[in-house]
CSV table of C-alpha atoms in Angstrom, one decimal:
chain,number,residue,atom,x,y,z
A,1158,UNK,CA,-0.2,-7.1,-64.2
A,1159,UNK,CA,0.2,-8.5,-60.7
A,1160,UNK,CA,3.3,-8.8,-58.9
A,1161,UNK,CA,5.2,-10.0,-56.1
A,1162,UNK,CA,9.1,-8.6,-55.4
A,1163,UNK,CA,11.0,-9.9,-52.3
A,1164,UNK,CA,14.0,-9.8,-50.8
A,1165,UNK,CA,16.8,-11.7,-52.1
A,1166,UNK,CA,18.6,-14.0,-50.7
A,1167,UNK,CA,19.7,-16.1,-48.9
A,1168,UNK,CA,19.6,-14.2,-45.9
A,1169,UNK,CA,22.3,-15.6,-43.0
A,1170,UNK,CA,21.4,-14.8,-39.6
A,1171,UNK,CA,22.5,-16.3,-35.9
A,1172,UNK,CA,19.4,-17.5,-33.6
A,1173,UNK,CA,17.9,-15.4,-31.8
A,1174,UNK,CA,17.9,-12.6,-34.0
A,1175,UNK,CA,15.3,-10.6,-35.4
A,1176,UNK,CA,14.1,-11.4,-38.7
A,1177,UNK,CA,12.5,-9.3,-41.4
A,1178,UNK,CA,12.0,-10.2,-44.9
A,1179,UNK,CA,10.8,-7.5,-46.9
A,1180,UNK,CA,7.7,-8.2,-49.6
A,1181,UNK,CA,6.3,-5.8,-52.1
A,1182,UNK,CA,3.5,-6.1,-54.4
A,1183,UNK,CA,1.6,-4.7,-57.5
A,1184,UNK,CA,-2.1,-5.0,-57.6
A,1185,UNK,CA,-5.0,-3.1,-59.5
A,1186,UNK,CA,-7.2,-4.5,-56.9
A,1187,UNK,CA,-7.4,-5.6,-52.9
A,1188,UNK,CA,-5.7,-8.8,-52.7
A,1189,UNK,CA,-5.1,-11.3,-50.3
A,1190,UNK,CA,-1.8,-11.9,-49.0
A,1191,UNK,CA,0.3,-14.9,-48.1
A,1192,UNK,CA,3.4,-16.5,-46.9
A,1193,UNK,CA,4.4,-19.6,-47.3
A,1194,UNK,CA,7.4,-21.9,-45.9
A,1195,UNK,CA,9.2,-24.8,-47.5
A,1196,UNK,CA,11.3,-26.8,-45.7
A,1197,UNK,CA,14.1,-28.8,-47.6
A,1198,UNK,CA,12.3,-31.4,-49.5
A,1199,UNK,CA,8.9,-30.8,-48.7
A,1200,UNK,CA,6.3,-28.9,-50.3
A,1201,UNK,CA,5.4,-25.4,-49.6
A,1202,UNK,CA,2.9,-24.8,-46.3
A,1203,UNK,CA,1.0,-21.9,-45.7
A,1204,UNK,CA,2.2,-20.1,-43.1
A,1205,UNK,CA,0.2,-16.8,-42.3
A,1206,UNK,CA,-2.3,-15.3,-44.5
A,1207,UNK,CA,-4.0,-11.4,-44.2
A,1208,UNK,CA,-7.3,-10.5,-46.4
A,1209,UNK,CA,-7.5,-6.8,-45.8
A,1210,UNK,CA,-5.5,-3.3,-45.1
A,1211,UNK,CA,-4.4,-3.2,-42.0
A,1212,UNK,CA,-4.9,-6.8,-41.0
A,1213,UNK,CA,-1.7,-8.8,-39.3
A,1214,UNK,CA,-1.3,-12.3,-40.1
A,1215,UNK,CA,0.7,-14.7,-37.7
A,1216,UNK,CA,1.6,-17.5,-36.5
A,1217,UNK,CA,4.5,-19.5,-34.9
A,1218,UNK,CA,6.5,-16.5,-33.7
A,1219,UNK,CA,6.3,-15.0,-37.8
A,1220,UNK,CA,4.1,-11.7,-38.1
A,1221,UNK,CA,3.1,-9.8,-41.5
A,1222,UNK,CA,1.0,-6.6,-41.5
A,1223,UNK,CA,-0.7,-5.5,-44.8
A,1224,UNK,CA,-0.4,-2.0,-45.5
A,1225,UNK,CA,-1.4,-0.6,-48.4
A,1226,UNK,CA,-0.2,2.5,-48.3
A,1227,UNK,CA,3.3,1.1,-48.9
A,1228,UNK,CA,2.0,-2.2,-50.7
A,1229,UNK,CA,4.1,-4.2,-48.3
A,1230,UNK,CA,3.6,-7.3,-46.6
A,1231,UNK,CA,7.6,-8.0,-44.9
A,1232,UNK,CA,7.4,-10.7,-43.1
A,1233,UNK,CA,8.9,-10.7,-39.3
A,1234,UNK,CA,10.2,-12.7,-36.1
A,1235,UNK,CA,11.4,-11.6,-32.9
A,1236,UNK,CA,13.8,-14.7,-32.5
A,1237,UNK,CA,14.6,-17.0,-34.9
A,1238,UNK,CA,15.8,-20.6,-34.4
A,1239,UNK,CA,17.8,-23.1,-36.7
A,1240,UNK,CA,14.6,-24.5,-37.4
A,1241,UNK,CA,13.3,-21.8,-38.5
A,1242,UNK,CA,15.9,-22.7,-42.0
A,1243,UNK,CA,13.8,-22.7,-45.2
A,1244,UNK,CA,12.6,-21.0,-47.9
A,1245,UNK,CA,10.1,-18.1,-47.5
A,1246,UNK,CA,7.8,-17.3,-50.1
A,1247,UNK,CA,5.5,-14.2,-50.1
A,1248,UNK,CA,2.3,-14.7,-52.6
A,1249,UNK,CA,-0.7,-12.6,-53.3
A,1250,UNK,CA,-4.3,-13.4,-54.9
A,1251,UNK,CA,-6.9,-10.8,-56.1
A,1252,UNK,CA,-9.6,-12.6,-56.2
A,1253,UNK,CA,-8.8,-15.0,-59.6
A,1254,UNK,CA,-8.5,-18.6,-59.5
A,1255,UNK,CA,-4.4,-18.4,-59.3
A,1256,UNK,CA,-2.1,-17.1,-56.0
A,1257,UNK,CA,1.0,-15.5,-57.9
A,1258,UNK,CA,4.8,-16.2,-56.4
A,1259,UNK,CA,7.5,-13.7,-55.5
A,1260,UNK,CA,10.5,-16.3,-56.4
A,1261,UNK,CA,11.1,-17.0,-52.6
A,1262,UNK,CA,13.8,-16.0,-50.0
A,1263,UNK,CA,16.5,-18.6,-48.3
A,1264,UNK,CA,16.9,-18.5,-44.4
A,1265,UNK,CA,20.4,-19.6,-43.0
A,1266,UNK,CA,20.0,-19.5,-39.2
A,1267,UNK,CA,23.4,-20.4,-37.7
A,1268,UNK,CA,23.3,-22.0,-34.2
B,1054,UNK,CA,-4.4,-38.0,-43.7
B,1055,UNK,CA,-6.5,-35.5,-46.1
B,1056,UNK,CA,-4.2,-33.3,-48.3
B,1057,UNK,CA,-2.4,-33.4,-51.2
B,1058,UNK,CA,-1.1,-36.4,-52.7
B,1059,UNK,CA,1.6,-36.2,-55.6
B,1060,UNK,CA,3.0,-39.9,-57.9
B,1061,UNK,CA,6.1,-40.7,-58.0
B,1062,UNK,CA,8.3,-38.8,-56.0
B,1063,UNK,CA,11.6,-39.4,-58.2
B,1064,UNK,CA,11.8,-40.3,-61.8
B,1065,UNK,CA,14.7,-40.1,-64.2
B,1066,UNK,CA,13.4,-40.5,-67.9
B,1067,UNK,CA,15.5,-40.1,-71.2
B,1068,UNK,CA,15.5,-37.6,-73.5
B,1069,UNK,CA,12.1,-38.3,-75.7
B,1070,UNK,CA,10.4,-40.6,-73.3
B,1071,UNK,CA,7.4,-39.8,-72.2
B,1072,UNK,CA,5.8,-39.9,-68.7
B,1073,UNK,CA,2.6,-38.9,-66.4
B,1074,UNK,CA,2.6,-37.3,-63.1
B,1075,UNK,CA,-0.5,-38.1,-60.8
B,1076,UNK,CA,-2.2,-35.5,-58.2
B,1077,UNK,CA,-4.7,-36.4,-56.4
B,1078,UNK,CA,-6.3,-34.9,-53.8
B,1079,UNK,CA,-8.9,-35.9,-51.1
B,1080,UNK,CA,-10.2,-32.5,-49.7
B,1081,UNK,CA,-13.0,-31.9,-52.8
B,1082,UNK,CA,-11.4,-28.6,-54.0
B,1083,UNK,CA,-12.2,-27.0,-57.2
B,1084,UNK,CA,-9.1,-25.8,-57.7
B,1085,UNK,CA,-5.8,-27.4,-59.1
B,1086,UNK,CA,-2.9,-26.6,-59.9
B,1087,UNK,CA,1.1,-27.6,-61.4
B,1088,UNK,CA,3.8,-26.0,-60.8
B,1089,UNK,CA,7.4,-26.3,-61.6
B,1090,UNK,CA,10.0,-24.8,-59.7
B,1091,UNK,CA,13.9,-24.2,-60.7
B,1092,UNK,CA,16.9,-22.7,-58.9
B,1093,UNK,CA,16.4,-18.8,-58.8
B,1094,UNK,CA,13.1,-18.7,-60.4
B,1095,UNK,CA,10.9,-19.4,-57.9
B,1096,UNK,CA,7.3,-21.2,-58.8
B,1097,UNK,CA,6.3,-21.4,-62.2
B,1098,UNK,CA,2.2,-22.5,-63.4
B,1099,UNK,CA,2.4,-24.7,-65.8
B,1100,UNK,CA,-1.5,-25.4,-65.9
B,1101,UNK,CA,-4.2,-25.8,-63.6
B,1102,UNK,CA,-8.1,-26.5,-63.1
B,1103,UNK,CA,-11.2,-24.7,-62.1
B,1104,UNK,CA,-13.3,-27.7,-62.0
B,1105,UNK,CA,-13.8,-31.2,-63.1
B,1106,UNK,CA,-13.3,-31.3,-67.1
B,1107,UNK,CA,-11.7,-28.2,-67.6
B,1108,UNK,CA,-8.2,-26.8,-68.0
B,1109,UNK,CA,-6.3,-23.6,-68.9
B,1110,UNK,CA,-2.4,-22.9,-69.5
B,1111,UNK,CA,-0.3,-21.1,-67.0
B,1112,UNK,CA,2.6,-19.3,-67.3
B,1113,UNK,CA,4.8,-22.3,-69.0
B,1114,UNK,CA,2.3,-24.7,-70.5
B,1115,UNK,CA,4.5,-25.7,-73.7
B,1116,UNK,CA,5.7,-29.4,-73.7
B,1117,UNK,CA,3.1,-30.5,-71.1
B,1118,UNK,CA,-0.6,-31.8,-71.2
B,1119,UNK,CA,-3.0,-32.0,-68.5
B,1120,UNK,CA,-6.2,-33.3,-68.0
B,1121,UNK,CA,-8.8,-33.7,-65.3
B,1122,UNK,CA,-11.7,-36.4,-65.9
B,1123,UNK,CA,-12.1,-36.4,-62.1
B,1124,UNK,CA,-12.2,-33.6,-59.5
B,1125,UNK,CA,-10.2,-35.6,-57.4
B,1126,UNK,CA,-7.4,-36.2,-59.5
B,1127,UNK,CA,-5.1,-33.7,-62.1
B,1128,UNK,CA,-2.4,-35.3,-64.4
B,1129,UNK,CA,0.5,-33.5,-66.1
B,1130,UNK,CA,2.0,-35.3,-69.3
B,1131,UNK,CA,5.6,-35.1,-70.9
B,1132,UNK,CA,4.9,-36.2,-74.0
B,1133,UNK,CA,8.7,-35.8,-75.8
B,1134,UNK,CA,10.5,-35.0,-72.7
B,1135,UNK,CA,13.9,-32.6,-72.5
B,1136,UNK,CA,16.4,-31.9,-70.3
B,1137,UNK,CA,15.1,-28.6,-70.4
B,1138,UNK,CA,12.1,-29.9,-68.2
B,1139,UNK,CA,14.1,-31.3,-65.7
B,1140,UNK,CA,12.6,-29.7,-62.4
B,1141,UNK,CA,10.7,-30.4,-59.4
B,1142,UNK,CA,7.2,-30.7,-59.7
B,1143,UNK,CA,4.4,-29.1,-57.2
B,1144,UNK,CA,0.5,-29.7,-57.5
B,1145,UNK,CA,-1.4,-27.6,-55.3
B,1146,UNK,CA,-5.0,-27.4,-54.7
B,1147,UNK,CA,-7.6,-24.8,-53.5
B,1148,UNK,CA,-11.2,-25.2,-52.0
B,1149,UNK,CA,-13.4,-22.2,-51.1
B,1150,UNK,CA,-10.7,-20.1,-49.1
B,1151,UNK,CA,-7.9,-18.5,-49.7
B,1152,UNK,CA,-4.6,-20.4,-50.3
B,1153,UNK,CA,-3.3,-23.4,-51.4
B,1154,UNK,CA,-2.6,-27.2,-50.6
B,1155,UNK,CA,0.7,-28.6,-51.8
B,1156,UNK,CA,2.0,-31.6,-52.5
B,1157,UNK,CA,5.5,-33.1,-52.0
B,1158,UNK,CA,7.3,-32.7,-55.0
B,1159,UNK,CA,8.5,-34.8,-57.6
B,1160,UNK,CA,11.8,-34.6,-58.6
B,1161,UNK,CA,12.1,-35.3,-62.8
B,1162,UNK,CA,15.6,-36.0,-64.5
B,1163,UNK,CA,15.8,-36.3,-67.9
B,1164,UNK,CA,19.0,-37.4,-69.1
């Protein structure tokens, strides 16, 4: 069946540094990919999204390329801030009526 | 604002007490979901929607009930509840594109 694996955490870094939390996933089909953020106490948000091989999601500094050829969707930033701190989730849906959860990655960014 | 909204935020119930958690949401999605989520194992479907009037179990459905008599709205019952369901609680909705909506939370004790 479908998967998601990612990087366990947490992961402790100071700001400014580069980022990378790796995501891999098992699929029979093409999915679509996702991460999403959750800040402490909220709900998870949606943070960038790609549909196809080869298509780069982004946004607020955070970048994720799909490539299929390694199944992989890590997701990346340049320079990290402390409010940046949260838990990162990578998903993936093929198409059914359900996104399935990789069981999420915690952030530490030290000031 | 339009989005996902989850009732109550905090409850603390005793062992065998019963109790209903409220979703509803205001964007006319098809699509709705609950989740659980406990320490170190990430997001967990308990059940969820494709439409007004229907339902289908997720990944941990035993000990809950749901049902959805409106589109707008999607309950999750504890009928006898444990301290084994002690967990925060998502709902999460999806319209015509990819990804989801979520709620807030609420945070269950059972004591």
């Amino acid at each position: 069946g479908n998967s998601v694996t990612q990087m366990e955490g947490p992961v402790t870094l100071s700001e400014e540094a580069f980022l990378t939390i790796n995501c891999t996933y098992t699929a029979t089909g093409y999915p679509s990919l996702f991460w999403y953020v959750q800040y402490p106490g909220e709900g998870l948000q949606l943070l960038l999204k790609a549909t196809k091989a080869d298509d780069k999601g982004s946004n607020k500094g955070f970048e994720a390329t799909y490539r299929k050829e390694t199944t992989s969707f890590h997701l990346e930033k340049g320079s990290v801030q402390v409010s940046d701190s949260a838990v990162y989730f990578c998903a993936l849906s093929d198409g059914d009526d359900k996104i399935i959860f990789g069981k999420g990655t915690r952030l530490h960014i030290l000031p | 604002n339009a989005g996902v909204t989850q009732t109550p935020k905090f409850r603390v119930l005793k062992t065998g007490q019963s109790m209903t958690l409220l979703c509803a949401q205001d964007m006319n999605h098809e699509y709705m979901y609950w989740y659980r989520q406990d320490p170190g194992m990430g997001l967990r479907l308990i059940h969820y929607s494709v439409g007004e009037g229907t339902t289908a179990k997720g990944e941990v459905p035993d000990g809950y009930n749901v049902s959805r008599l409106k589109k707008q709205n999607f309950l999750l019952g504890l009928e006898s509840a444990a301290p084994s369901q002690t967990s925060v609680y998502f709902c999460a909705s999806m319209g015509d594109s990819y990804g989801y909506t979520f709620g807030s939370g609420t945070r269950l004790t059972v004591v």
